[in-house]
XYZ file of C-alpha atoms in Angstrom:
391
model
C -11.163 38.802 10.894
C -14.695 39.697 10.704
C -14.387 40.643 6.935
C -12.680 37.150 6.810
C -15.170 35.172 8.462
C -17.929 36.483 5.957
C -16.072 35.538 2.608
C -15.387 32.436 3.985
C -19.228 31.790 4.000
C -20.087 33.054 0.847
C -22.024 30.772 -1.132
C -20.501 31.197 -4.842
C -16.735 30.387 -3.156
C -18.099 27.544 -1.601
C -20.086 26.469 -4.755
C -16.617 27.234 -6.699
C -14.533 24.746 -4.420
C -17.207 21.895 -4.711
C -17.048 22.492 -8.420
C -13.135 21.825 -8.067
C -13.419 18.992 -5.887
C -16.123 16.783 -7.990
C -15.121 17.581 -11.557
C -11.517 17.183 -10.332
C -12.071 13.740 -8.418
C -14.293 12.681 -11.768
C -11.219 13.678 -13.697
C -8.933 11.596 -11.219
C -11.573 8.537 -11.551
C -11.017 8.579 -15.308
C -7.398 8.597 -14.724
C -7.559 5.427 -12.697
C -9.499 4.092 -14.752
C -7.052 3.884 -17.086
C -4.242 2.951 -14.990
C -5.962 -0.423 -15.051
C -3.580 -1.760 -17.611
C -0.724 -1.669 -15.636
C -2.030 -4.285 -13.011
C -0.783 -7.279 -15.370
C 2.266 -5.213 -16.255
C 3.381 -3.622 -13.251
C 1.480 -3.391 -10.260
C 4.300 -1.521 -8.229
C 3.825 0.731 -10.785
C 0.186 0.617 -10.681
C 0.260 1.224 -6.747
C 2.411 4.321 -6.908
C 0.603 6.104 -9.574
C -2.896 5.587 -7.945
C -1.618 7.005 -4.520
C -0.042 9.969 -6.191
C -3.472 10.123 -7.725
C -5.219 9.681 -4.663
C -3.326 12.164 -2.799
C -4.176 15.017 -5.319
C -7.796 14.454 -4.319
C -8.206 14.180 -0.346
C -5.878 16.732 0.118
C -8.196 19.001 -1.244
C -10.286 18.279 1.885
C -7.238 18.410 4.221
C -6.453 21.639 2.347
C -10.416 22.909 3.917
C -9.272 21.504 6.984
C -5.710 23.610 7.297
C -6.003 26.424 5.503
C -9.551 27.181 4.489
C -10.996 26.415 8.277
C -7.819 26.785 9.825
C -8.373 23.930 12.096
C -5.063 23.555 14.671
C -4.110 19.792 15.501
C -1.754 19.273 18.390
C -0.280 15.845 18.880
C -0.076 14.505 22.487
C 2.951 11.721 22.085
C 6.556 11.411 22.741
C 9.120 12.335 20.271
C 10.931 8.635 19.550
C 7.078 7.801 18.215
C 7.037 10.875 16.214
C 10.487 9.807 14.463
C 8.444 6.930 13.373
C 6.105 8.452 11.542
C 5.592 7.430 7.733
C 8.044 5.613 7.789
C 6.537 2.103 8.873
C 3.559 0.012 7.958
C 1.022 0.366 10.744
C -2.448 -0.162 12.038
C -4.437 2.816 13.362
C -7.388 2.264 15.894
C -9.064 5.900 16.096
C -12.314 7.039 18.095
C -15.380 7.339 15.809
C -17.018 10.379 17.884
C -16.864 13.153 15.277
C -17.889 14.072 11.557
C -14.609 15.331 10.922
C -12.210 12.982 12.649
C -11.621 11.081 9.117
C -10.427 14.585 8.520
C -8.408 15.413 11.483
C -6.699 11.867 10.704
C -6.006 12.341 7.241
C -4.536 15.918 8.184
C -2.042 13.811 10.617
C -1.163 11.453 7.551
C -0.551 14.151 4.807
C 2.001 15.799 7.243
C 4.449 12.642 7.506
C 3.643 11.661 3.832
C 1.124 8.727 3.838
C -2.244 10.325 3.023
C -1.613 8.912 -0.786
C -1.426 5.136 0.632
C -3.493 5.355 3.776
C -6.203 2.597 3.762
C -9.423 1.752 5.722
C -11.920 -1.017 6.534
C -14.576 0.931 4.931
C -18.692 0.197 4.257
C -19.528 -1.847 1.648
C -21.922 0.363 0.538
C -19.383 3.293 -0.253
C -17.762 0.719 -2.760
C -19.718 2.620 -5.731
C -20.297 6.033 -4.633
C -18.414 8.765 -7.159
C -15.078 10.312 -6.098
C -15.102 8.333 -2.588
C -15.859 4.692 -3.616
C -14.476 4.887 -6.753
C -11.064 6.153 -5.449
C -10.443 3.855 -2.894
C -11.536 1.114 -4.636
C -8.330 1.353 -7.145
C -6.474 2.032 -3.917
C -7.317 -1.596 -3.176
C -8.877 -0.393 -0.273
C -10.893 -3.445 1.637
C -14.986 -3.240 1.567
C -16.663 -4.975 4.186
C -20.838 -5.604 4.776
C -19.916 -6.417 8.502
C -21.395 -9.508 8.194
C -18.526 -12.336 8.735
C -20.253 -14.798 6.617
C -20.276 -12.670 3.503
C -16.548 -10.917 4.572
C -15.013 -13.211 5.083
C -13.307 -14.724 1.925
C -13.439 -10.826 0.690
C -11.719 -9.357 3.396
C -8.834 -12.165 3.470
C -8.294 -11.658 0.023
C -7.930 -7.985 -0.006
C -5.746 -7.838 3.148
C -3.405 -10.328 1.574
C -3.143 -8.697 -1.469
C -1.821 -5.677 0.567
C 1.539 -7.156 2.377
C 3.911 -6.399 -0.295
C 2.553 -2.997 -0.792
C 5.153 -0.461 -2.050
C 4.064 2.523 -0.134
C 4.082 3.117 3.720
C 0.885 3.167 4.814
C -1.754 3.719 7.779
C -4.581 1.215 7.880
C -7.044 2.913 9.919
C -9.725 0.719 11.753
C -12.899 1.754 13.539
C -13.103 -0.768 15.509
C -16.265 0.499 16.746
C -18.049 -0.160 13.279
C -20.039 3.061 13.425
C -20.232 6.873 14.698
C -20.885 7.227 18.177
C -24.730 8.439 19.027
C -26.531 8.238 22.570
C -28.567 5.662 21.485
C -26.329 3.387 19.873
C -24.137 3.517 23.352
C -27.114 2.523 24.765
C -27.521 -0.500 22.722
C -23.790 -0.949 22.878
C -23.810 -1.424 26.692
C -26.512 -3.915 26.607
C -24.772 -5.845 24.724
C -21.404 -5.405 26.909
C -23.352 -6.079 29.969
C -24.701 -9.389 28.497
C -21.101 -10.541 27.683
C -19.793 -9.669 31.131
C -17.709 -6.966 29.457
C -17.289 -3.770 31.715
C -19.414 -0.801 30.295
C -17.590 2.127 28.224
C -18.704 5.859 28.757
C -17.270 7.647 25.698
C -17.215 4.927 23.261
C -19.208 1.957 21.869
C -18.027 -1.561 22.212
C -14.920 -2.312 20.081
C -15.763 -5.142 17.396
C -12.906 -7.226 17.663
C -13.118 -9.384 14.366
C -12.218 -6.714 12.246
C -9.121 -5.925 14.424
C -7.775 -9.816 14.941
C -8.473 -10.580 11.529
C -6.704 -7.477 10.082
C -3.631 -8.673 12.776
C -3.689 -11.264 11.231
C -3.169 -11.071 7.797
C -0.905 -7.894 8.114
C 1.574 -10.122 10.231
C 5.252 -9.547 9.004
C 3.813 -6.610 6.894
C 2.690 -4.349 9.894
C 4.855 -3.481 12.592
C 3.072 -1.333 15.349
C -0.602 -0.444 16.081
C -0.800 3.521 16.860
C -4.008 3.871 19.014
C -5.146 7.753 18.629
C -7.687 9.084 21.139
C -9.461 12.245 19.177
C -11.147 15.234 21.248
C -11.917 19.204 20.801
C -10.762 21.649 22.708
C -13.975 23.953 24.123
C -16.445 20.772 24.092
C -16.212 21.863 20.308
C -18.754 19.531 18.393
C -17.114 20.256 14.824
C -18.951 19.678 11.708
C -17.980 19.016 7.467
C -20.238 22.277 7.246
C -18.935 23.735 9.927
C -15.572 23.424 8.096
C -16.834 24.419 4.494
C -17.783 27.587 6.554
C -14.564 28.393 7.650
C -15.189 27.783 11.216
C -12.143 26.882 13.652
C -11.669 24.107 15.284
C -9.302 22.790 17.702
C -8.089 19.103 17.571
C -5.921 16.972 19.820
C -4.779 13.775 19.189
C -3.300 11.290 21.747
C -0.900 8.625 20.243
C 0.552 5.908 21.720
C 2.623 3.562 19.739
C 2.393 -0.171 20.459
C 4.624 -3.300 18.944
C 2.992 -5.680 17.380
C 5.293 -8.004 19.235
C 3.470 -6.404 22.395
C 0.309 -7.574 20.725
C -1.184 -11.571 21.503
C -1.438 -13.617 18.540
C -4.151 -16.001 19.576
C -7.457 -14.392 18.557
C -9.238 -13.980 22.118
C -5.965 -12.613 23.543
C -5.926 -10.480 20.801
C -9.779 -9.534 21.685
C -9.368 -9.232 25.116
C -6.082 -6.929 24.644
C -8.426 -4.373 22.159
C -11.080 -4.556 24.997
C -8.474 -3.316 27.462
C -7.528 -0.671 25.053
C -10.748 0.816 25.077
C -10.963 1.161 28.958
C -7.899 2.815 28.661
C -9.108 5.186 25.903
C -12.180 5.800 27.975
C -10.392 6.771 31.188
C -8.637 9.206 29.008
C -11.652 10.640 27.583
C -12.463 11.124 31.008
C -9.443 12.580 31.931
C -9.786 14.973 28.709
C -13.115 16.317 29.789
C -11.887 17.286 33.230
C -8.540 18.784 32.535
C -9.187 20.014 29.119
C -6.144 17.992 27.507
C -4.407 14.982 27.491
C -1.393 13.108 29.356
C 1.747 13.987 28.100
C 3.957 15.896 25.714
C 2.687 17.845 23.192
C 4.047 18.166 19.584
C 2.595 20.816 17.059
C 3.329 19.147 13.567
C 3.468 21.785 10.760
C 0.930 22.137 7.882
C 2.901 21.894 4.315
C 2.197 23.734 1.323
C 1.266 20.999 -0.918
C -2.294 20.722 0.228
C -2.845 24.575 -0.917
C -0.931 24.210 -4.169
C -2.156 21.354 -5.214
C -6.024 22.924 -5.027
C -4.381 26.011 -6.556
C -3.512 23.803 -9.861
C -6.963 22.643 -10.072
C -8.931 25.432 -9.120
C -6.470 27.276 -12.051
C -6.998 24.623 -14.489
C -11.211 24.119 -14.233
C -12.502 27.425 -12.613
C -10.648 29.998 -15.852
C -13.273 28.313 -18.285
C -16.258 28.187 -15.992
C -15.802 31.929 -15.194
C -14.767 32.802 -19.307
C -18.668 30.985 -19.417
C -20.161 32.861 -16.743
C -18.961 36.080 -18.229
C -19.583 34.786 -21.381
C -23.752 34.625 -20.147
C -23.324 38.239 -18.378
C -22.437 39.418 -21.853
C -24.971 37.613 -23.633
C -27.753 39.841 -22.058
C -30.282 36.632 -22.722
C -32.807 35.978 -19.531
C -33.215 32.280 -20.170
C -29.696 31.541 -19.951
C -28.862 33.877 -16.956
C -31.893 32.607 -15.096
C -30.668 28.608 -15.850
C -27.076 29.810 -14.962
C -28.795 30.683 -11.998
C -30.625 27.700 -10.892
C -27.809 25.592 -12.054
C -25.912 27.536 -8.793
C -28.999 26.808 -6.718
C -29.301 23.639 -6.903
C -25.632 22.375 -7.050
C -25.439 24.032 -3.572
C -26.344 21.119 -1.681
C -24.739 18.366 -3.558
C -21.296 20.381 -3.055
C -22.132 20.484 0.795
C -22.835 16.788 1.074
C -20.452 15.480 -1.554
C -17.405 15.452 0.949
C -19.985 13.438 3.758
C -19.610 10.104 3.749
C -22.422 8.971 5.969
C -24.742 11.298 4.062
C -23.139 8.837 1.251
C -24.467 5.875 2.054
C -27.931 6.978 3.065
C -28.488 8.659 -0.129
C -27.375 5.673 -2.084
C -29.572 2.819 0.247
C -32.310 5.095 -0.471
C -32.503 5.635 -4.500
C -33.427 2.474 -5.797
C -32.568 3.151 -9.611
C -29.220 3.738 -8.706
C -29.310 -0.325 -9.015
C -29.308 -0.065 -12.630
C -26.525 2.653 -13.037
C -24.560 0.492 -10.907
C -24.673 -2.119 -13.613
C -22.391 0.290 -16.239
C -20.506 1.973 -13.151
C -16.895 2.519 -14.018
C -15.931 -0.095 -11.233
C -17.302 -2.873 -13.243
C -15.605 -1.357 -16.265
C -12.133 -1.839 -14.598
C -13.064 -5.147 -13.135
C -13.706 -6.095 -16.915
C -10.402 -4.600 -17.840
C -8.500 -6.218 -15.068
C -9.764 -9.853 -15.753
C -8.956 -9.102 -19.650
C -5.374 -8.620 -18.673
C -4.963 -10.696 -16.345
């Protein structure tokens, strides 16, 4: 295990599965890209392709997750929700504690067969990042600035435009806008206590536009909201590098199943029902971090083989002529281009590490100012140009 433990954290593997990931997700990009000109045609046909597409790149990260970390994720729900599974439209409302728990969700997904067509209410400022933005912006995924004023018309549109989507799919919503930190709980509570709202240990306060609105429009399309309460076993405090490391984690996932019918349709109702929700998922937090698990029955959901082979095609297909060049620059005997070799490895060591962070994302992005001008030719505003062309 030990011998495992310390390939696992070689550098050169680890450089050698970024590699895969970016110049595969760039290839997938392209590919999208040119899927564009079925949107007049088809746009069934359109949908399906891009989630296939989709699917071949984050399950390369749930394939870190499962096999390459070995991460376990045990299920605390009842079997008749279980049944369920993938096989309904439905709204997810997950914690926002952890750096992986995108992860441990989209682990969840890719064993009942939605990761392909799973959708978020994601940062605006992810809309144009390679490989992440890009992606889920042909996925019709909906952008928001989290300010109402400028979402609004944007966010209505895109939801609408999903309701007669082909695939199954889990809309995931953090209804708590951002990742949980000390001080923005602290800030969070203030502004509870001023509302007269009671105060939450383990989370922030839930925004509840993004959750009515999102009822809302979904109506007739949707039919259940699956809250999922996320925790580690161990007080475990799992991190991306963490997992790009091989390190273990252990994840379990409460999920209770509600109806929309269960669900108010006036808007405050609505509100008031997601701010009940959250006590609840508090108290169980609570519960969690006395008893070391959750309420209930626990279900073990196996890890398919797809993930794996799916990284196994594209490692096969892009790492044979990176190592023929590397060998090729062994052979060659020439200092300058074994010393640039090198330094190419040196320095593409971080942007592997960070390219699968999200947060790390956006920060890098708000902070490079010239990025403004490559934003102008990005291949979003290509396919915005083709999809106006046609139509």
């Amino acid at each position: 295990m030990a011998l495992l433990a310390y390939v696992k954290s070689l550098f050169i593997l680890q450089l050698l599965m970024g590699f895969v990931f970016v110049v595969s997700g760039l290839i997938i990009n392209f590919i999208q890209l040119c899927t564009c000109i079925l949107w007049p045609i088809n746009r069934q046909l359109y949908r399906r392709i891009n989630c296939r597409l989709s699917y071949s790149l984050w399950s390369q990260l749930v394939m870190m997750l499962e096999w390459w970390s070995g991460t376990d994720c045990t299920l605390y729900t009842d079997q008749a929700t279980v049944d369920k599974f993938g096989k309904e439209h439905v709204i997810i409302i997950l914690n926002h504690n952890f750096e992986i728990d995108f992860l441990c969700g989209w682990t969840i997904c890719e064993r009942y067969g939605v990761l392909g067509s799973s959708k978020v209410l994601a940062k605006h400022e992810l809309l144009k990042v390679p490989l992440i933005g890009w992606t889920w912006y042909f996925l019709e995924i909906v952008f928001c600035k989290r300010k109402w004023e400028e979402d609004r018309e944007t966010v209505f549109a895109g939801l609408d435009r999903l309701r007669d989507y082909p695939e199954y799919m889990w809309f995931l919503l953090y209804c708590e806008g951002t990742r949980f930190t000390e001080k923005k709980h602290q800030i969070s509570m203030q502004v509870a206590e001023s509302k007269g709202l009671p105060k939450l240990k383990y989370h922030l306060l839930p925004r509840t536009k993004g959750f009515t609105t999102t009822m809302q429009c979904l109506k007739g399309t949707v039919t259940a909201v699956y809250d999922v309460t996320l925790n580690f076993k161990d007080n475990q405090t799992p991190t991306l590098l963490g997992i790009v490391n091989g390190k273990k984690y252990k994840a379990d996932l409460r999920v209770k199943r509600f109806p929309v019918e269960d669900i108010p349709d006036n808007e405050q109702e609505c509100a008031n029902w997601l701010h009940k929700l959250y006590q609840e998922k508090d108290a169980l937090q609570e519960q969690y971090n006395k008893e070391g698990k959750f309420p209930g029955p626990t279900i073990i959901p196996p890890r398919r083989l797809w993930t794996l082979l799916n990284f196994l095609f594209w490692a096969t297909l892009l790492l044979s002529p990176l190592i023929k060049f590397a060998c090729g620059v062994v052979v060659s005997g020439s200092p300058l281009l074994i010393i640039g070799f090198i330094t190419f490895l040196i320095i593409g060591q971080p942007v592997v590490v960070d390219s699968t962070n999200l947060d790390l994302m956006v920060e890098w992005k708000r902070r490079k100012p010239f990025l403004k001008e490559i934003q102008k030719t990005s291949c979003l505003d290509t396919a915005d140009m083709w999809r106006k062309a046609l139509g």
